[in-house]
Short mmCIF file of C-alpha atoms in Angstrom, two decimals:
data_model
loop_
_atom_site.label_atom_id
_atom_site.label_comp_id
_atom_site.label_asym_id
_atom_site.label_seq_id
_atom_site.Cartn_x
_atom_site.Cartn_y
_atom_site.Cartn_z
CA MET A 16 12.28 9.54 21.52
CA PRO A 17 12.45 5.80 20.91
CA THR A 18 10.93 3.76 23.72
CA SER A 19 11.01 0.03 24.45
CA THR A 20 10.96 -2.33 21.48
CA PRO A 21 7.81 -4.47 21.11
CA PRO A 22 8.06 -8.26 20.78
CA SER A 23 7.85 -10.03 17.43
CA ILE A 24 4.97 -12.35 16.55
CA ALA A 25 7.24 -15.32 17.18
CA ARG A 26 8.11 -13.96 20.63
CA TYR A 27 4.44 -13.49 21.50
CA GLY A 28 3.87 -17.08 20.40
CA ASP A 29 6.68 -18.35 22.59
CA LEU A 30 5.25 -16.49 25.58
CA MET A 31 1.78 -17.93 24.96
CA ARG A 32 3.01 -21.48 24.54
CA SER A 33 5.15 -21.27 27.67
CA GLY A 34 2.16 -20.03 29.66
CA GLU A 35 3.70 -16.62 30.43
CA LEU A 36 1.07 -14.80 28.33
CA THR A 37 -2.46 -15.51 27.21
CA SER A 38 -4.09 -14.26 24.06
CA THR A 39 -6.70 -12.64 26.30
CA GLY A 40 -3.98 -10.77 28.16
CA LEU A 41 -2.34 -9.70 24.92
CA ILE A 42 -5.62 -8.53 23.40
CA GLN A 43 -6.52 -6.61 26.55
CA SER A 44 -3.16 -4.85 26.55
CA VAL A 45 -3.60 -3.89 22.89
CA LEU A 46 -7.14 -2.64 23.60
CA ASP A 47 -5.67 -0.52 26.39
CA ARG A 48 -3.10 0.84 23.95
CA ILE A 49 -5.88 1.64 21.48
CA ALA A 50 -7.69 3.60 24.19
CA GLU A 51 -4.48 5.47 24.95
CA THR A 52 -3.45 6.31 21.39
CA GLU A 53 -6.67 6.73 19.43
CA PRO A 54 -7.43 10.24 20.73
CA LEU A 55 -4.10 11.30 19.23
CA VAL A 56 -3.79 9.33 15.98
CA SER A 57 -7.27 8.10 14.95
CA ALA A 58 -6.01 4.93 13.27
CA TYR A 59 -9.21 2.90 13.70
CA ALA A 60 -12.55 3.20 11.95
CA PHE A 61 -14.01 0.45 14.18
CA VAL A 62 -12.76 -1.55 17.17
CA ASP A 63 -14.49 -4.84 17.97
CA ARG A 64 -13.64 -5.03 21.68
CA SER A 65 -16.09 -7.76 22.67
CA GLY A 66 -15.51 -9.82 19.54
CA ALA A 67 -11.73 -9.64 19.93
CA LEU A 68 -11.87 -10.67 23.58
CA ALA A 69 -14.23 -13.55 22.76
CA ALA A 70 -11.89 -14.74 20.00
CA ALA A 71 -8.96 -14.47 22.40
CA HIS A 72 -10.78 -16.60 24.98
CA ARG A 73 -11.39 -19.22 22.29
CA ALA A 74 -7.72 -19.10 21.26
CA ASP A 75 -6.65 -19.62 24.87
CA ASP A 76 -9.10 -22.51 25.29
CA GLU A 77 -7.80 -24.14 22.13
CA LEU A 78 -4.18 -23.91 23.26
CA ARG A 79 -5.13 -25.32 26.68
CA HIS A 80 -6.79 -28.26 24.96
CA GLY A 81 -3.91 -28.93 22.58
CA THR A 82 -5.16 -27.22 19.44
CA ASP A 83 -2.43 -24.97 18.09
CA ARG A 84 -3.25 -23.18 14.85
CA GLY A 85 0.31 -22.03 14.30
CA PRO A 86 2.31 -18.81 14.55
CA LEU A 87 -0.72 -16.48 14.36
CA HIS A 88 -2.67 -18.29 17.09
CA GLY A 89 -4.10 -15.60 19.36
CA ILE A 90 -2.23 -12.73 17.63
CA PRO A 91 -4.16 -9.44 17.22
CA ILE A 92 -4.38 -8.17 13.64
CA ALA A 93 -6.44 -5.28 12.27
CA ILE A 94 -7.89 -4.95 8.80
CA LYS A 95 -8.12 -2.00 6.42
CA ASP A 96 -11.66 -0.76 6.05
CA VAL A 97 -11.86 -1.72 2.37
CA ILE A 98 -11.54 -5.44 3.20
CA ALA A 99 -14.82 -7.12 4.06
CA THR A 100 -15.47 -8.61 7.49
CA ALA A 101 -18.66 -10.51 8.24
CA ASP A 102 -18.88 -9.46 11.88
CA MET A 103 -18.02 -5.77 11.70
CA PRO A 104 -18.80 -2.90 9.36
CA THR A 105 -16.86 -2.26 6.16
CA LEU A 106 -17.43 1.30 5.01
CA ALA A 107 -14.34 2.00 2.85
CA GLY A 108 -14.08 5.37 4.54
CA SER A 109 -17.19 6.51 2.72
CA ARG A 110 -20.89 7.29 3.14
CA VAL A 111 -21.66 5.47 -0.11
CA PRO A 112 -23.81 2.39 0.67
CA LEU A 113 -22.02 -0.84 -0.24
CA GLY A 114 -24.65 -3.43 0.65
CA ALA A 115 -23.90 -7.05 -0.13
CA LEU A 116 -20.34 -6.25 -1.22
CA THR A 117 -19.23 -6.33 2.40
CA GLU A 118 -21.44 -8.91 4.11
CA ALA A 119 -19.07 -11.91 4.08
CA ASP A 120 -15.44 -12.22 5.15
CA ALA A 121 -12.93 -11.46 2.42
CA THR A 122 -10.82 -14.52 1.63
CA VAL A 123 -7.80 -13.01 3.33
CA VAL A 124 -9.78 -12.43 6.53
CA GLY A 125 -11.05 -16.01 6.49
CA LEU A 126 -7.49 -17.30 6.09
CA LEU A 127 -6.29 -15.18 9.02
CA ARG A 128 -9.11 -16.44 11.25
CA ALA A 129 -8.37 -20.03 10.24
CA ALA A 130 -4.73 -19.44 11.19
CA GLY A 131 -5.88 -18.36 14.65
CA ALA A 132 -5.49 -14.60 14.34
CA VAL A 133 -7.77 -12.37 16.41
CA ILE A 134 -9.33 -9.66 14.25
CA LEU A 135 -9.28 -6.48 16.33
CA GLY A 136 -11.10 -4.04 14.12
CA LYS A 137 -10.95 -1.94 10.98
CA HIS A 138 -8.24 0.58 10.17
CA VAL A 139 -8.94 3.96 8.65
CA THR A 140 -8.54 4.25 4.89
CA HIS A 141 -8.71 7.15 2.51
CA GLU A 142 -12.14 7.01 0.89
CA PHE A 143 -12.24 3.92 -1.34
CA ALA A 144 -8.44 3.77 -1.08
CA CYS A 145 -8.17 6.59 -3.61
CA GLY A 146 -5.94 8.84 -1.50
CA GLN A 147 -7.81 12.02 -2.41
CA ASN A 148 -9.42 13.05 0.88
CA VAL A 149 -8.10 13.90 4.36
CA PRO A 150 -8.90 11.16 6.88
CA PRO A 151 -8.57 11.91 10.60
CA THR A 152 -5.50 9.69 11.00
CA ARG A 153 -2.28 11.40 12.07
CA ASN A 154 1.35 10.44 11.59
CA ALA A 155 2.70 8.43 14.53
CA TRP A 156 5.85 10.55 14.81
CA ASP A 157 4.40 14.02 14.25
CA HIS A 158 0.66 14.52 14.54
CA ASP A 159 0.75 17.55 12.24
CA CYS A 160 2.14 15.47 9.38
CA TYR A 161 0.76 13.29 6.61
CA PRO A 162 0.27 9.68 7.80
CA GLY A 163 0.57 8.23 4.30
CA GLY A 164 -2.18 6.33 2.65
CA SER A 165 -4.39 4.91 1.68
CA SER A 166 -3.69 2.29 4.38
CA ALA A 167 -3.17 5.20 6.76
CA GLY A 168 -4.50 3.52 9.89
CA ALA A 169 -2.38 0.42 9.27
CA GLY A 170 0.96 2.25 9.19
CA VAL A 171 0.16 4.46 12.16
CA SER A 172 -1.36 1.70 14.28
CA VAL A 173 1.56 -0.71 13.93
CA ALA A 174 3.95 2.16 14.71
CA VAL A 175 2.18 3.17 17.93
CA GLY A 176 1.54 -0.43 19.00
CA SER A 177 -2.26 -0.38 18.78
CA CYS A 178 -2.07 -3.66 16.83
CA VAL A 179 0.64 -6.22 16.26
CA ALA A 180 0.16 -6.30 12.50
CA ALA A 181 -2.23 -4.98 9.88
CA ILE A 182 -3.63 -6.01 6.53
CA GLY A 183 -3.91 -3.27 3.92
CA THR A 184 -4.21 -2.82 0.20
CA ASP A 185 -1.70 -1.34 -2.23
CA ALA A 186 -2.53 -0.12 -5.75
CA GLY A 187 0.33 2.38 -6.08
CA GLY A 188 2.09 2.18 -2.73
CA SER A 189 -0.80 2.33 -0.28
CA VAL A 190 0.78 -0.19 2.09
CA ARG A 191 4.45 0.72 1.66
CA LYS A 192 3.99 4.49 1.82
CA PRO A 193 2.27 4.65 5.22
CA ALA A 194 4.63 1.97 6.51
CA ALA A 195 7.65 4.03 5.44
CA LEU A 196 6.30 7.35 6.70
CA ASN A 197 5.57 5.81 10.10
CA GLY A 198 8.79 3.81 10.45
CA VAL A 199 7.58 0.21 10.10
CA VAL A 200 7.71 -2.66 7.60
CA GLY A 201 5.29 -2.88 4.67
CA LEU A 202 5.05 -5.70 2.13
CA LYS A 203 3.27 -5.81 -1.19
CA PRO A 204 3.46 -9.40 -2.44
CA THR A 205 3.48 -10.39 -6.09
CA TYR A 206 0.29 -9.69 -8.04
CA GLY A 207 -1.83 -12.83 -7.71
CA ARG A 208 -0.02 -14.14 -4.62
CA VAL A 209 -2.84 -13.18 -2.21
CA SER A 210 -6.55 -13.28 -2.98
CA ARG A 211 -8.38 -10.00 -3.50
CA ALA A 212 -11.81 -11.60 -3.21
CA GLY A 213 -13.92 -9.51 -0.87
CA VAL A 214 -11.67 -6.48 -1.22
CA ILE A 215 -13.05 -3.18 -2.46
CA GLN A 216 -10.27 -2.27 -4.83
CA PRO A 217 -9.91 0.84 -6.94
CA SER A 218 -7.79 -0.68 -9.68
CA GLY A 219 -8.07 -4.31 -10.70
CA SER A 220 -4.72 -4.57 -12.44
CA MET A 221 -2.71 -2.52 -9.92
CA ASP A 222 -4.25 -3.48 -6.58
CA HIS A 223 -2.81 -5.98 -4.12
CA VAL A 224 -3.49 -7.11 -0.58
CA GLY A 225 -0.45 -6.27 1.52
CA LEU A 226 0.60 -6.13 5.12
CA VAL A 227 2.21 -3.87 7.68
CA THR A 228 4.32 -5.24 10.52
CA ARG A 229 6.94 -4.20 13.04
CA TYR A 230 9.55 -6.67 11.77
CA VAL A 231 10.40 -8.38 8.49
CA ALA A 232 10.06 -11.81 10.12
CA ASP A 233 6.49 -10.92 11.11
CA ALA A 234 5.72 -10.16 7.46
CA ALA A 235 6.93 -13.64 6.50
CA VAL A 236 4.67 -15.21 9.14
CA ILE A 237 1.56 -13.40 7.97
CA LEU A 238 2.25 -13.90 4.27
CA GLN A 239 2.55 -17.63 4.99
CA ALA A 240 -1.02 -17.61 6.30
CA ILE A 241 -2.63 -15.67 3.45
CA ALA A 242 -0.66 -16.63 0.33
CA GLY A 243 -1.70 -19.06 -2.32
CA ALA A 244 -4.10 -19.78 -5.13
CA VAL A 245 -7.74 -20.28 -4.25
CA PRO A 246 -9.72 -22.58 -6.57
CA GLY A 247 -12.13 -20.56 -8.67
CA ASP A 248 -10.66 -17.23 -7.53
CA PRO A 249 -9.39 -15.32 -10.59
CA SER A 250 -7.51 -12.83 -8.42
CA THR A 251 -4.97 -15.52 -7.48
CA ILE A 252 -2.28 -17.18 -9.58
CA ALA A 253 -1.36 -20.84 -9.15
CA GLU A 254 2.24 -20.75 -8.01
CA PRO A 255 3.82 -22.93 -5.32
CA VAL A 256 3.85 -21.32 -1.87
CA PRO A 257 7.34 -21.60 -0.38
CA HIS A 258 8.44 -21.18 3.22
CA PHE A 259 8.64 -17.38 3.32
CA GLY A 260 10.97 -17.41 6.31
CA ALA A 261 13.49 -19.66 4.58
CA TYR A 262 15.99 -16.90 3.81
CA LEU A 263 15.58 -14.75 6.92
CA SER A 264 18.95 -15.76 8.34
CA GLU A 265 20.77 -16.16 5.05
CA PRO A 266 23.86 -14.03 4.32
CA VAL A 267 23.53 -11.57 1.45
CA ALA A 268 27.18 -11.61 0.41
CA GLY A 269 27.40 -11.80 -3.35
CA ARG A 270 23.75 -10.90 -3.92
CA ARG A 271 23.37 -8.25 -6.61
CA VAL A 272 21.56 -5.10 -5.55
CA GLY A 273 20.41 -2.83 -8.36
CA VAL A 274 20.45 0.84 -7.40
CA VAL A 275 18.10 2.85 -9.57
CA SER A 276 19.70 5.83 -11.27
CA ARG A 277 19.58 9.26 -9.66
CA SER A 278 17.61 10.75 -12.53
CA PHE A 279 14.57 8.72 -11.43
CA LEU A 280 15.12 9.14 -7.72
CA GLY A 281 14.80 12.90 -8.01
CA GLY A 282 16.53 13.99 -4.84
CA ASP A 283 13.41 15.74 -3.54
CA ASP A 284 14.49 15.41 0.08
CA PRO A 285 18.18 15.51 1.13
CA ALA A 286 17.45 13.51 4.29
CA VAL A 287 15.94 10.70 2.19
CA THR A 288 18.92 10.72 -0.15
CA ALA A 289 21.36 10.58 2.77
CA ALA A 290 19.49 7.77 4.54
CA THR A 291 19.30 5.75 1.33
CA GLN A 292 23.01 6.18 0.72
CA ALA A 293 23.73 5.08 4.28
CA ALA A 294 21.51 2.02 3.81
CA LEU A 295 23.36 1.09 0.63
CA THR A 296 26.60 1.36 2.56
CA VAL A 297 25.19 -1.10 5.10
CA LEU A 298 24.17 -3.53 2.34
CA GLY A 299 27.58 -3.14 0.75
CA GLY A 300 29.16 -3.82 4.12
CA LEU A 301 27.21 -7.07 4.29
CA GLY A 302 28.88 -8.13 1.06
CA ALA A 303 26.13 -7.33 -1.43
CA ASP A 304 27.29 -6.14 -4.85
CA LEU A 305 25.83 -2.70 -5.58
CA ILE A 306 25.16 -2.06 -9.25
CA GLU A 307 23.75 1.18 -10.60
CA VAL A 308 21.03 0.48 -13.12
CA ASP A 309 19.02 2.63 -15.47
CA MET A 310 15.81 1.93 -17.30
CA PRO A 311 14.91 4.20 -20.23
CA SER A 312 11.19 4.02 -19.61
CA LEU A 313 11.26 5.19 -15.99
CA PRO A 314 10.23 8.76 -16.93
CA LEU A 315 6.91 7.23 -18.03
CA VAL A 316 6.10 5.85 -14.58
CA ASP A 317 4.23 8.88 -13.22
CA ALA A 318 1.86 9.33 -16.15
CA THR A 319 1.32 5.60 -16.62
CA THR A 320 0.40 5.20 -12.97
CA THR A 321 -1.89 8.22 -12.99
CA VAL A 322 -3.85 7.13 -16.05
CA ILE A 323 -4.26 3.46 -15.15
CA LEU A 324 -5.25 4.08 -11.53
CA ALA A 325 -7.76 6.78 -12.42
CA ALA A 326 -9.32 4.99 -15.39
CA GLU A 327 -9.68 1.62 -13.66
CA ALA A 328 -11.04 3.23 -10.49
CA GLY A 329 -13.45 5.40 -12.43
CA TYR A 330 -14.84 2.46 -14.34
CA SER A 331 -15.16 0.27 -11.23
CA HIS A 332 -17.17 3.03 -9.53
CA LEU A 333 -19.35 3.98 -12.50
CA ALA A 334 -22.51 2.33 -11.21
CA LEU A 335 -22.06 3.76 -7.72
CA LEU A 336 -21.30 7.21 -9.15
CA ARG A 337 -24.53 7.09 -11.12
CA ALA A 338 -26.56 6.16 -8.04
CA TYR A 339 -24.82 7.87 -5.13
CA ALA A 340 -22.64 10.71 -6.43
CA ALA A 341 -23.62 13.03 -3.60
CA SER A 342 -22.58 10.47 -0.99
CA TYR A 343 -18.92 10.57 -2.01
CA GLY A 344 -16.55 13.13 -0.59
CA PRO A 345 -16.01 15.83 -3.22
CA ALA A 346 -12.33 15.09 -3.88
CA THR A 347 -12.90 11.34 -4.27
CA ARG A 348 -15.99 11.88 -6.43
CA ARG A 349 -14.13 14.19 -8.82
CA TYR A 350 -11.17 11.83 -9.03
CA LEU A 351 -13.44 8.92 -9.91
CA GLN A 352 -15.46 11.01 -12.35
CA LEU A 353 -12.26 12.02 -14.09
CA GLY A 354 -11.25 8.37 -14.26
CA ALA A 355 -14.59 7.43 -15.80
CA LEU A 356 -13.99 10.00 -18.55
CA VAL A 357 -10.41 9.02 -19.48
CA PRO A 358 -10.30 8.61 -23.28
CA ALA A 359 -9.53 5.08 -24.48
CA PRO A 360 -6.33 6.06 -26.34
CA PHE A 361 -4.91 7.43 -23.11
CA LEU A 362 -5.58 4.19 -21.27
CA GLN A 363 -4.23 2.09 -24.11
CA ALA A 364 -1.09 4.25 -24.25
CA ALA A 365 -0.67 3.73 -20.51
CA TYR A 366 -1.06 -0.05 -20.83
CA LYS A 367 1.56 -0.07 -23.59
CA ALA A 368 3.86 2.11 -21.49
CA ARG A 369 3.42 -0.32 -18.62
CA ALA A 370 4.49 -3.18 -20.88
CA THR A 371 7.56 -1.14 -21.84
CA ILE A 372 8.40 -0.42 -18.20
CA ALA A 373 7.93 -4.09 -17.29
CA ARG A 374 10.25 -5.08 -20.13
CA ASP A 375 12.94 -2.68 -18.88
CA VAL A 376 12.64 -3.92 -15.32
CA SER A 377 12.80 -7.53 -16.45
CA HIS A 378 15.96 -6.72 -18.39
CA VAL A 379 17.63 -5.49 -15.21
CA PHE A 380 16.76 -8.67 -13.35
CA ASP A 381 17.18 -11.22 -16.12
CA THR A 382 20.07 -9.83 -18.15
CA GLU A 383 22.04 -7.84 -15.59
CA GLY A 384 21.44 -10.49 -12.93
CA VAL A 385 20.09 -8.17 -10.28
CA ASP A 386 18.47 -9.92 -7.30
CA VAL A 387 16.74 -6.90 -5.81
CA LEU A 388 16.15 -3.34 -6.96
CA VAL A 389 16.54 -0.64 -4.31
CA THR A 390 15.01 2.83 -4.10
CA PRO A 391 13.86 5.08 -1.29
CA THR A 392 10.29 3.97 -0.58
CA THR A 393 9.10 7.56 -0.89
CA PRO A 394 11.11 10.44 -2.36
CA LEU A 395 10.25 12.62 0.63
CA ARG A 396 9.36 12.31 4.28
CA ALA A 397 5.90 13.01 5.70
CA LEU A 398 4.95 16.56 4.80
CA PRO A 399 3.07 18.82 7.20
CA LEU A 400 -0.60 18.46 6.28
CA ALA A 401 -0.94 22.23 6.15
CA GLU A 402 1.66 22.38 3.36
CA MET A 403 0.45 19.42 1.35
CA SER A 404 -1.15 19.57 -2.09
CA ILE A 405 -2.75 16.45 -3.55
CA GLU A 406 -2.19 17.68 -7.11
CA ARG A 407 1.50 18.27 -6.52
CA ASP A 408 2.48 15.64 -3.99
CA LEU A 409 0.47 12.45 -4.44
CA VAL A 410 2.16 11.33 -7.66
CA ARG A 411 5.56 12.21 -6.21
CA TYR A 412 4.89 10.09 -3.14
CA VAL A 413 4.13 6.94 -5.17
CA ARG A 414 6.77 7.34 -7.89
CA HIS A 415 9.01 4.58 -6.53
CA THR A 416 6.36 2.30 -5.08
CA ALA A 417 4.15 2.31 -8.20
CA LEU A 418 6.94 0.71 -10.20
CA ALA A 419 6.18 -2.53 -8.33
CA ASN A 420 2.44 -2.19 -8.96
CA LEU A 421 2.93 -1.54 -12.66
CA THR A 422 5.10 -4.64 -12.96
CA GLY A 423 3.31 -6.81 -10.39
CA ARG A 424 6.59 -7.50 -8.60
CA PRO A 425 6.89 -7.96 -4.84
CA ALA A 426 8.31 -5.06 -2.86
CA VAL A 427 8.98 -4.42 0.80
CA THR A 428 9.82 -1.29 2.75
CA VAL A 429 12.02 -1.36 5.84
CA PRO A 430 12.88 1.60 8.08
CA CYS A 431 16.26 3.11 7.13
CA GLY A 432 16.58 6.25 9.21
CA PHE A 433 15.12 9.55 10.27
CA GLY A 434 15.28 13.17 9.24
CA ASP A 435 14.25 15.73 11.84
CA GLY A 436 12.40 13.00 13.72
CA LEU A 437 10.43 11.72 10.72
CA PRO A 438 10.97 8.14 9.49
CA ILE A 439 12.43 7.18 6.12
CA GLY A 440 11.90 3.87 4.34
CA LEU A 441 14.06 1.79 2.02
CA GLN A 442 12.22 -0.16 -0.69
CA LEU A 443 13.50 -3.46 -2.03
CA MET A 444 11.78 -4.91 -5.10
CA GLY A 445 12.27 -8.50 -6.20
CA ARG A 446 11.46 -11.15 -8.75
CA PRO A 447 7.84 -12.29 -9.19
CA PHE A 448 6.83 -14.90 -6.59
CA ARG A 449 10.26 -14.73 -4.93
CA GLU A 450 9.09 -13.00 -1.76
CA ALA A 451 11.17 -15.34 0.39
CA GLU A 452 14.46 -14.11 -1.09
CA LEU A 453 13.23 -10.51 -0.96
CA LEU A 454 12.33 -10.80 2.71
CA GLY A 455 15.70 -12.41 3.37
CA MET A 456 17.52 -9.40 1.96
CA ALA A 457 15.24 -7.02 3.90
CA ALA A 458 15.83 -8.97 7.12
CA ALA A 459 19.59 -8.85 6.64
CA TYR A 460 19.45 -5.07 6.33
CA GLU A 461 17.04 -4.80 9.27
CA ALA A 462 19.39 -6.82 11.49
CA ALA A 463 22.41 -4.74 10.51
CA ALA A 464 20.72 -1.36 11.05
CA PRO A 465 19.36 0.13 14.29
CA TRP A 466 15.96 1.34 13.02
CA ALA A 467 13.67 -1.59 13.88
CA ALA A 468 14.05 -0.66 17.53
CA ALA A 469 12.66 2.84 17.03
CA THR A 470 9.13 3.43 18.28
CA PRO A 471 7.42 6.78 18.71
CA ALA A 472 7.00 8.13 22.22
CA ILE A 473 3.26 8.63 22.35
CA SER A 474 0.95 8.85 25.30
CA SER A 475 -2.10 10.84 26.15
CA MET B 1153 -4.66 21.22 8.53
CA LYS B 1154 -6.13 20.72 5.12
CA ILE B 1155 -4.88 19.10 1.96
CA THR B 1156 -5.38 21.76 -0.67
CA SER B 1157 -6.11 21.51 -4.36
CA VAL B 1158 -6.26 24.68 -6.45
CA PRO B 1159 -7.93 24.15 -9.82
CA ASP B 1160 -6.97 26.20 -12.86
CA GLU B 1161 -9.65 28.24 -14.57
CA PRO B 1162 -11.12 26.14 -17.41
CA SER B 1163 -12.37 27.55 -20.69
CA ILE B 1164 -16.00 27.40 -21.87
CA ALA B 1165 -14.99 24.79 -24.45
CA GLU B 1166 -13.38 22.64 -21.78
CA LEU B 1167 -16.50 22.84 -19.63
CA ASP B 1168 -18.65 21.82 -22.59
CA SER B 1169 -16.34 18.91 -23.37
CA ILE B 1170 -16.66 17.57 -19.86
CA ARG B 1171 -20.46 17.82 -20.01
CA ARG B 1172 -20.57 15.99 -23.36
CA LEU B 1173 -18.15 13.26 -22.25
CA ALA B 1174 -20.13 12.67 -19.08
CA ALA B 1175 -23.37 12.47 -21.02
CA LEU B 1176 -21.87 9.83 -23.30
CA VAL B 1177 -21.29 7.48 -20.37
CA SER B 1178 -24.47 8.52 -18.52
CA LEU B 1179 -22.43 9.99 -15.70
CA PRO B 1180 -24.45 12.59 -13.84
CA LEU B 1181 -22.34 15.56 -12.79
CA MET B 1182 -23.02 18.03 -10.03
CA GLU B 1183 -22.61 21.59 -11.24
CA GLU B 1184 -19.94 22.26 -8.62
CA ASP B 1185 -17.80 19.43 -10.03
CA ILE B 1186 -17.66 20.52 -13.67
CA ALA B 1187 -15.01 23.23 -13.42
CA PRO B 1188 -12.62 21.20 -11.21
CA LEU B 1189 -13.11 18.22 -13.51
CA ALA B 1190 -12.30 20.29 -16.58
CA SER B 1191 -9.13 21.53 -14.91
CA SER B 1192 -8.13 18.03 -13.91
CA MET B 1193 -8.77 16.76 -17.43
CA ARG B 1194 -6.52 19.51 -18.79
CA ARG B 1195 -3.72 18.38 -16.47
CA LEU B 1196 -4.32 14.74 -17.38
CA VAL B 1197 -4.08 15.54 -21.08
CA ALA B 1198 -0.79 17.34 -20.46
CA SER B 1199 0.59 14.50 -18.36
CA VAL B 1200 -0.31 11.84 -20.89
CA GLU B 1201 1.64 13.54 -23.71
CA PRO B 1202 4.86 11.66 -22.87
CA LEU B 1203 2.96 8.38 -23.13
CA LEU B 1204 1.55 9.23 -26.52
CA ALA B 1205 4.96 10.44 -27.67
CA ALA B 1206 6.82 7.42 -26.34
CA ASP B 1207 5.81 5.28 -29.30
CA CYS B 1208 5.23 2.16 -27.26
CA ALA B 1209 2.61 0.88 -29.70
CA SER B 1210 4.82 -1.88 -31.04
CA VAL B 1211 5.69 -3.25 -27.60
CA PRO B 1212 4.13 -6.69 -27.14
CA GLU B 1213 1.54 -6.56 -24.41
CA PRO B 1214 0.35 -9.67 -22.57
CA THR B 1215 -3.21 -10.56 -23.45
CA LEU B 1216 -3.82 -11.00 -19.74
CA PHE B 1217 -1.73 -9.15 -17.19
CA ASP B 1218 0.67 -11.59 -15.58
CA PRO B 1219 3.72 -10.41 -13.65
CA ARG B 1220 5.66 -13.52 -14.68
CA ARG B 1221 5.80 -12.36 -18.32
#
């Protein structure tokens, strides 16, 4: 099944700077791949062919004339359809009119353009990133299976090679889940690390801009371009921006890896359990110290996540629900209506539970000296869509990822195996604003395991 | 291929509660949404019980959410 391994962003850059590849050539090859794969996976809501080629020509001209914008110069990146772009539509997967909300580039898009990236188009999202509806996107490894979400197009597209990297959003796992279920890397940075200005977000306190890439090193490159406080932007936090690639070649011997207790992990899927155990063996073999940890408040994660996400999303959509209720898809509309009706004591109890969970997680890092916390990214592999129930399965899917949203901590998923041909992800969660160390640990595992080379055999 | 959601049958009182709550926040509801919403609210109430029982009230909560705290 696995076919040839695609180059990293750094490799594409080397080829461009040596004259063996142009951005125009790279963009054209990716557009060809989009034409080949879209009939099967429907990862894109919009492809800006002419705009991408024009940007690629400009990137090539700049390089020829000595202007090098850095590692993303001429690299094709696609954007989730809840992130505003001035030159292409932003519909959030919905028929609800959004007007001025989407007319200017989101800050993250502006930063990518300034870094030389070529914006290819918009990736499919579940309606308003709520995860309640069924978008047309299909899993890269099995087209009858759930692609993950809500950054569904991002995970699938990177997996099939119809973009080099993707920008998504993650309020409960919406970047890491589709990345894991499609066998690629997904990073949710620390809350406040990347601007959310210009992003249509369901939940102000849980939502993050994140990214999906083929390799951990690619994630470091993109985060470098988009991280940092923006003056006057309350969605960012003023923390120094380090070199995110600084630890990519560092040994992990002696690093303390917290393994979350089995009672939380659930054991829903034996293949996930086996792959996680094998990954821990790899980390142990690299010299990391594996420490089983427990946190008394973990049983509160599901309910806390459910209440906060629904209530914050419901409130943020109240005006649109009043004006355009019939324009929403039924499942999304009912989810948002429910959120708008959540009683205040429920929300306050959830906020207090979140503080309790955050305290327990901090204890593990600060008192027990854990450097990273490891879980399966999702407790189960991609389910067949025909067997899937939102009521039953959505909360299960985000149980492990939401822990990082509730606490604001950075978390990354890396591929850690397969079960019956479906990918499995390993999640590593770190200390706030310590993405560099987190990516270093993820890169060490990636280099020691064979999974980064796996790509789905897909052709029309 | 369809993601399915099977609502429970809500009671008359639950339907009325949803209508009243929605009216309080001026949220117009389509008739077809009221029964599924009532069922979802019932499940939400059940799921939130552990939070209410967890007695987290005394836990200090940051005045502004900040992951560094």
